[in-house]
Short mmCIF file of N, CA and C in Angstrom, two decimals:
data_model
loop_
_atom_site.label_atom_id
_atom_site.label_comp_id
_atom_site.label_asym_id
_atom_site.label_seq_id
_atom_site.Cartn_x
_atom_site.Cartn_y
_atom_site.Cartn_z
N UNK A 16 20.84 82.74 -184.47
CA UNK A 16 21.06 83.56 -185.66
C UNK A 16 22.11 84.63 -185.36
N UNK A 17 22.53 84.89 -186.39
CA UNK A 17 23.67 86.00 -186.12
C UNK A 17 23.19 87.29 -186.36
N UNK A 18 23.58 88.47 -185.93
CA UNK A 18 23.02 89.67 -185.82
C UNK A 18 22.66 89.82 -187.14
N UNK A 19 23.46 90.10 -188.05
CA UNK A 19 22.96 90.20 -189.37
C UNK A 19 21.90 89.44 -190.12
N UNK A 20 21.58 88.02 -189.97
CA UNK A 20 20.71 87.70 -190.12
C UNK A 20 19.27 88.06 -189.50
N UNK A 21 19.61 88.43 -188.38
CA UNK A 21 18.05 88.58 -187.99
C UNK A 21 18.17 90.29 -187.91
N UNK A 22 19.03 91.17 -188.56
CA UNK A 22 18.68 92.18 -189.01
C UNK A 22 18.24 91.61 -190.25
N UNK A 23 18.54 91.38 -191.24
CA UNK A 23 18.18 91.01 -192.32
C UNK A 23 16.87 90.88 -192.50
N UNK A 24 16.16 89.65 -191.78
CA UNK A 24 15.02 89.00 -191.37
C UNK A 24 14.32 90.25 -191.03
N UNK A 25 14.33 91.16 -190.34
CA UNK A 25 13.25 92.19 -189.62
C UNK A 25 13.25 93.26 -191.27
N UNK A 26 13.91 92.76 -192.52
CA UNK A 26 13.69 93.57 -193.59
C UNK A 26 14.13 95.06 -193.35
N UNK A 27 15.26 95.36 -192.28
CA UNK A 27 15.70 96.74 -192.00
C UNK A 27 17.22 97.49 -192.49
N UNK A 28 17.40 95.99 -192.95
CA UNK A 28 19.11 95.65 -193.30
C UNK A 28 19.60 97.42 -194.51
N UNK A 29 20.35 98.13 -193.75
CA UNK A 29 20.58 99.54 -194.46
C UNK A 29 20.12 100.80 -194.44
N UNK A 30 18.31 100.45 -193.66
CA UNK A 30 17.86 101.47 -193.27
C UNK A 30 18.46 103.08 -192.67
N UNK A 31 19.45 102.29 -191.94
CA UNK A 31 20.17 103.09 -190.83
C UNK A 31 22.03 103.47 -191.34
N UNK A 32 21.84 103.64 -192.87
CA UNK A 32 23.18 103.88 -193.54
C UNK A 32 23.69 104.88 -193.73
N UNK A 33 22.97 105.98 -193.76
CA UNK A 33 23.20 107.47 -193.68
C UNK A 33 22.79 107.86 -192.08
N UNK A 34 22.29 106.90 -191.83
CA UNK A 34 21.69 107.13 -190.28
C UNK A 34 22.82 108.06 -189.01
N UNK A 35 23.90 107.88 -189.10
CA UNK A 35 25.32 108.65 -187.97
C UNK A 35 25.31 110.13 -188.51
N UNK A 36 25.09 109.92 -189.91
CA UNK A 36 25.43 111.99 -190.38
C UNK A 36 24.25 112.41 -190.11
N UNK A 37 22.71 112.09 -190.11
CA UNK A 37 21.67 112.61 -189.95
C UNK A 37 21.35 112.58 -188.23
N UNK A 38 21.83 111.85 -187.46
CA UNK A 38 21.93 112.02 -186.04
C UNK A 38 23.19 113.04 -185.64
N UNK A 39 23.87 113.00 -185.94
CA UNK A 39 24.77 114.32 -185.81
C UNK A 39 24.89 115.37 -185.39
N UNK A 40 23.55 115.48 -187.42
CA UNK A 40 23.36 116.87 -187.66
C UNK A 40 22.32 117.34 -186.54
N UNK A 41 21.53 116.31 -186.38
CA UNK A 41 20.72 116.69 -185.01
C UNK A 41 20.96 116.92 -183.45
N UNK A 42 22.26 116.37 -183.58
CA UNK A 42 22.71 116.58 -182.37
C UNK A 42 23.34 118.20 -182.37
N UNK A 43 23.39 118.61 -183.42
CA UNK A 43 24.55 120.10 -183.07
C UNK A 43 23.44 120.80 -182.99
N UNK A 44 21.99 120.44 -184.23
CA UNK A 44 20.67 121.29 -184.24
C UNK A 44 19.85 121.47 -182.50
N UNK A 45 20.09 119.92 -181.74
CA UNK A 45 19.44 119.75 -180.96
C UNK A 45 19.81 119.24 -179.70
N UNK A 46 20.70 119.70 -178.68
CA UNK A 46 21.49 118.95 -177.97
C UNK A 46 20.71 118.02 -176.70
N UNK A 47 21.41 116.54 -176.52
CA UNK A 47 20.93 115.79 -175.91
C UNK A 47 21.70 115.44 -174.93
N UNK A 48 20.87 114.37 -174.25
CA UNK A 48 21.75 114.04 -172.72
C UNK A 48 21.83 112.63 -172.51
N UNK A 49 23.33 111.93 -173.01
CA UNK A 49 23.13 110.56 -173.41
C UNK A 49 24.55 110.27 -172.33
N UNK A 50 24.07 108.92 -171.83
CA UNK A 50 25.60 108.10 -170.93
C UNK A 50 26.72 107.70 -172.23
N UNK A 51 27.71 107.43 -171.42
CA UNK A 51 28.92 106.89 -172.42
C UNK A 51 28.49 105.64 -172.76
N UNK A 52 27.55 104.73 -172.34
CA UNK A 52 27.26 104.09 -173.02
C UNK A 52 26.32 103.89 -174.12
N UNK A 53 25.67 104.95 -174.08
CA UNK A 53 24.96 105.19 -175.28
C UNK A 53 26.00 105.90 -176.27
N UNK A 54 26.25 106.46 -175.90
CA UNK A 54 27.23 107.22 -177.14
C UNK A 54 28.10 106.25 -178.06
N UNK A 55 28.53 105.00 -177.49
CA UNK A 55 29.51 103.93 -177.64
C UNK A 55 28.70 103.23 -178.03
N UNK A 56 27.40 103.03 -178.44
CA UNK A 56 26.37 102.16 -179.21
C UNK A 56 25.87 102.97 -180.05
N UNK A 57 25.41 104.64 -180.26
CA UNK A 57 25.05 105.57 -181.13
C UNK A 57 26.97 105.34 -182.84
N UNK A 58 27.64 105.26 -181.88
CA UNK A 58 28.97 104.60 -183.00
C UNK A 58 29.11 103.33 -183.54
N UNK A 59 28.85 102.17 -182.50
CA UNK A 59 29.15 101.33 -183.17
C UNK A 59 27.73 100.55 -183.97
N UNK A 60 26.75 100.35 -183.44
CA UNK A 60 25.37 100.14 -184.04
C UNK A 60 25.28 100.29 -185.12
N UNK A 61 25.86 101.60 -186.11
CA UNK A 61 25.59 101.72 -186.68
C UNK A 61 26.87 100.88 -187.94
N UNK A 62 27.74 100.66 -187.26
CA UNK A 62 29.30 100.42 -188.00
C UNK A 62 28.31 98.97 -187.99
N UNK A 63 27.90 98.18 -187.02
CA UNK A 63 27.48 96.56 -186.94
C UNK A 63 26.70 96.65 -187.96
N UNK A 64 25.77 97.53 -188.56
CA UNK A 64 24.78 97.45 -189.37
C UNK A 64 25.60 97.59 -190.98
N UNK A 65 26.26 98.66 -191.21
CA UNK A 65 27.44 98.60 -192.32
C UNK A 65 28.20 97.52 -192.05
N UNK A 66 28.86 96.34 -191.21
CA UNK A 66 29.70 95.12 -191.65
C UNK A 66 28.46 94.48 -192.01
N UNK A 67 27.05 94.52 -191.42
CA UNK A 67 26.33 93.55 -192.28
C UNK A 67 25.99 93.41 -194.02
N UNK A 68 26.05 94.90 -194.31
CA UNK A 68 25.69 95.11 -195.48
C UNK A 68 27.03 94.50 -196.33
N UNK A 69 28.51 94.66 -196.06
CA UNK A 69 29.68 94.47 -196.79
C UNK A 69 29.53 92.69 -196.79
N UNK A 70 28.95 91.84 -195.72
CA UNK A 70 28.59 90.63 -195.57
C UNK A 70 27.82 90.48 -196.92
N UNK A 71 26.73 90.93 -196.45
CA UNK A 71 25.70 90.59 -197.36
C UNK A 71 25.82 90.65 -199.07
N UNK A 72 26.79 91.49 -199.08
CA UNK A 72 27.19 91.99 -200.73
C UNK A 72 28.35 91.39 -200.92
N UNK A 73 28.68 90.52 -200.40
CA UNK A 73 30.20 89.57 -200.65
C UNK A 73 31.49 90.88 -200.62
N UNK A 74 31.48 91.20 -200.51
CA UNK A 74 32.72 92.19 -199.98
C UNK A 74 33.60 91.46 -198.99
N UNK A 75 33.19 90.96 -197.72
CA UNK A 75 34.01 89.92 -197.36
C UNK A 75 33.24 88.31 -197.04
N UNK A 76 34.14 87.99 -196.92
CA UNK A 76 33.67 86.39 -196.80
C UNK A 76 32.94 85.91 -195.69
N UNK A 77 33.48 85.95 -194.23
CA UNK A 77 33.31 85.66 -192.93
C UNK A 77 32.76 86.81 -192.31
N UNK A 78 32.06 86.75 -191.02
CA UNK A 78 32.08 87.67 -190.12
C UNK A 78 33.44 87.61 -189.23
N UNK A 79 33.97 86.56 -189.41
CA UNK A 79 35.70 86.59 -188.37
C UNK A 79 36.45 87.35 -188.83
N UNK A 80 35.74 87.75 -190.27
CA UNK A 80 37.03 88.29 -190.69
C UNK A 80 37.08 90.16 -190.73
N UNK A 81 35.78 90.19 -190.23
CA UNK A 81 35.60 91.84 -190.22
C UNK A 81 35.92 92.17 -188.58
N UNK A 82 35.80 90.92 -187.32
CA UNK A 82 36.42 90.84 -186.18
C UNK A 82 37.60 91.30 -186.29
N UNK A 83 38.43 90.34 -187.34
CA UNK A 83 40.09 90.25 -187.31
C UNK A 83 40.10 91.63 -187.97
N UNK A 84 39.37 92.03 -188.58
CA UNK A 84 39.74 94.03 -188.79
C UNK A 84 39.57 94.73 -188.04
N UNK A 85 38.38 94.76 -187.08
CA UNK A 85 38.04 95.72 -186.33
C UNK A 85 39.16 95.56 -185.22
N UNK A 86 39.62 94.83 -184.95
CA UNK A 86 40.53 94.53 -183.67
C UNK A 86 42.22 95.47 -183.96
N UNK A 87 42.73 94.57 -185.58
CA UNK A 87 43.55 95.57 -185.79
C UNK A 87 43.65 96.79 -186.87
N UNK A 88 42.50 96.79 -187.09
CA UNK A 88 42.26 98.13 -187.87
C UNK A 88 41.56 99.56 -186.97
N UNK A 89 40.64 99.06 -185.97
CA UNK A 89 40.17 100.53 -185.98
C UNK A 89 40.49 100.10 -184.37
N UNK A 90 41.14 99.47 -183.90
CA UNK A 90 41.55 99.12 -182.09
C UNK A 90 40.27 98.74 -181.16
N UNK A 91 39.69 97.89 -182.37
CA UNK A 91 38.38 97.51 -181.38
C UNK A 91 39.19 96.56 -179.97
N UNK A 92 38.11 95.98 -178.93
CA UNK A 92 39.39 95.66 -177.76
C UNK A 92 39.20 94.18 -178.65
N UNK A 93 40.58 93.96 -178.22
CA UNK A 93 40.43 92.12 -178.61
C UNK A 93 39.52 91.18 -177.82
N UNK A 94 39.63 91.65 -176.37
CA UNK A 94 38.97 90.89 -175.22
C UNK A 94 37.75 90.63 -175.43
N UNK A 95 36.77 91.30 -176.61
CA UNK A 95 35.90 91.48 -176.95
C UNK A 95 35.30 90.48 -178.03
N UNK A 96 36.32 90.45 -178.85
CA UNK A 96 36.32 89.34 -179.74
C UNK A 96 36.22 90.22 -181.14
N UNK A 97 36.39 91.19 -181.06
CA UNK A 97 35.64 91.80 -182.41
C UNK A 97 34.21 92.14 -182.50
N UNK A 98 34.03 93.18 -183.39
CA UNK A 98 32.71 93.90 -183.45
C UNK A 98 31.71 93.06 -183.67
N UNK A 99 31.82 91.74 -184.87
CA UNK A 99 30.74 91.15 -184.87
C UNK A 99 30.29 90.08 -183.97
N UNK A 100 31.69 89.25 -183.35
CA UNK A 100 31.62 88.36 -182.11
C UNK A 100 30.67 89.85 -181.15
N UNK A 101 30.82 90.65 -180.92
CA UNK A 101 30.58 91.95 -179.63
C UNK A 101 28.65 91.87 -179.92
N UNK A 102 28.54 91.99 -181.35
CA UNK A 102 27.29 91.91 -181.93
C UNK A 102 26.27 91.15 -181.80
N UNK A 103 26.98 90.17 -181.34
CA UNK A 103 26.24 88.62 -181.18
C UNK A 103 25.95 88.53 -180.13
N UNK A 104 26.89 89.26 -179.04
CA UNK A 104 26.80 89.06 -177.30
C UNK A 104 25.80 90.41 -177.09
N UNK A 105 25.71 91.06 -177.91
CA UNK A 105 24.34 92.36 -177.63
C UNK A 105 23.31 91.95 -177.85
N UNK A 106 22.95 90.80 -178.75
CA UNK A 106 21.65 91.17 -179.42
C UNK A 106 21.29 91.30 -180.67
N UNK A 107 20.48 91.18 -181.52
CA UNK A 107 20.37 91.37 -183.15
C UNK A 107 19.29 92.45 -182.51
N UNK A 108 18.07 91.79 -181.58
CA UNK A 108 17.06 92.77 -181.37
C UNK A 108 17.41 93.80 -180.64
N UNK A 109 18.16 93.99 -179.63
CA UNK A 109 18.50 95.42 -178.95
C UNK A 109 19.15 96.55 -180.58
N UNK A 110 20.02 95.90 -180.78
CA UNK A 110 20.55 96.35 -181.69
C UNK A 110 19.69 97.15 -182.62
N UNK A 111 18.38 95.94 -183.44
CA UNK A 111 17.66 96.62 -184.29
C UNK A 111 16.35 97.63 -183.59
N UNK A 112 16.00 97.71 -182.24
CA UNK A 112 15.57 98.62 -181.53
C UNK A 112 15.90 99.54 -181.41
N UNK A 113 17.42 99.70 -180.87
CA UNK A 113 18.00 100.93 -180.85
C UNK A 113 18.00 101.81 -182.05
N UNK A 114 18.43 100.98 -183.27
CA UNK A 114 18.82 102.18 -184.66
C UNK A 114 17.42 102.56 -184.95
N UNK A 115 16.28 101.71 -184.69
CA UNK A 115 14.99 102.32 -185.47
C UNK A 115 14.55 103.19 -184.56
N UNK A 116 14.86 103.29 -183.41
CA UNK A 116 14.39 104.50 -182.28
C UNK A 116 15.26 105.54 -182.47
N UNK A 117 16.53 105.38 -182.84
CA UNK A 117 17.09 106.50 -182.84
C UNK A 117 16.88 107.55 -184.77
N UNK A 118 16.79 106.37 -185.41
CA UNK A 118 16.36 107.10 -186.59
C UNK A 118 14.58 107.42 -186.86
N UNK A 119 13.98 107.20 -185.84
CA UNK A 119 12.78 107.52 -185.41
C UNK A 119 12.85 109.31 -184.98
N UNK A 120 13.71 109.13 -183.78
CA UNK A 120 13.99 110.43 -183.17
C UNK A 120 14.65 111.38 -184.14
#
C-alpha cells in the first residue's frame, strides 16, 4: 500500500492539517530537545500528509507527479525520488505514529 492509503485506512487522513502551526506555537510556548532528524520529519510528515489529501481530492492525478514537484519545486533531493517515492521508503505506519504522537503532545 502506499502511504496514503494506509493513512487513509487508519481513518486519520487530515487530522494533522493545522497540525505544523499548532506545534510551533508550542514550541516557542515550550522549548524542546529534538535531533535534525526529527526536525526534518516534524516538516516533512506533515507536507506527506497534505500531498495525500491534494491526492485524495483529485487536485493531482499521480503521486509521481507531486515527486516531480517536490524535486523541482521546493529542492526536495532527487536521489530520493521525491517526497512521496521518500514516503513509501519510511513507512505509512512510522509516519502515522509519529503525527498522532506529536499532535498528542
Amino acid at each position: 500500500h502506499s502511504v496514503c492509503q494506509c493513512l487513509k485506512n487508519k481513518k486519520t487522513l487530515y487530522i494533522f492539517r493545522c497540525f505544523s502551526d499548532l506545534f510551533l506555537l508550542g514550541l516557542i510556548q515550550q522549548p524542546i530537545s529534538v535531533t535534525d532528524e526529527e526536525i526534518t520529519k516534524m516538516v516533512l510528515f506533515p507536507t506527506i500528509n497534505e500531498a495525500c489529501r491534494v491526492l485524495d481530492e483529485g487536485v493531482v492525478a499521480r503521486a509521481s507527479d507531486l515527486d516531480v514537484a517536490s524535486v523541482l519545486g521546493m529542492s526536495f533531493p532527487s536521489y530520493c525520488g521525491g517526497i512521496m517515492f521518500w514516503a513509501d521508503t519510511v513507512g505509512s505506519k512510522h509516519i502515522y505514529l509519529s503525527l498522532k504522537k506529536w499532535s498528542e503532545r
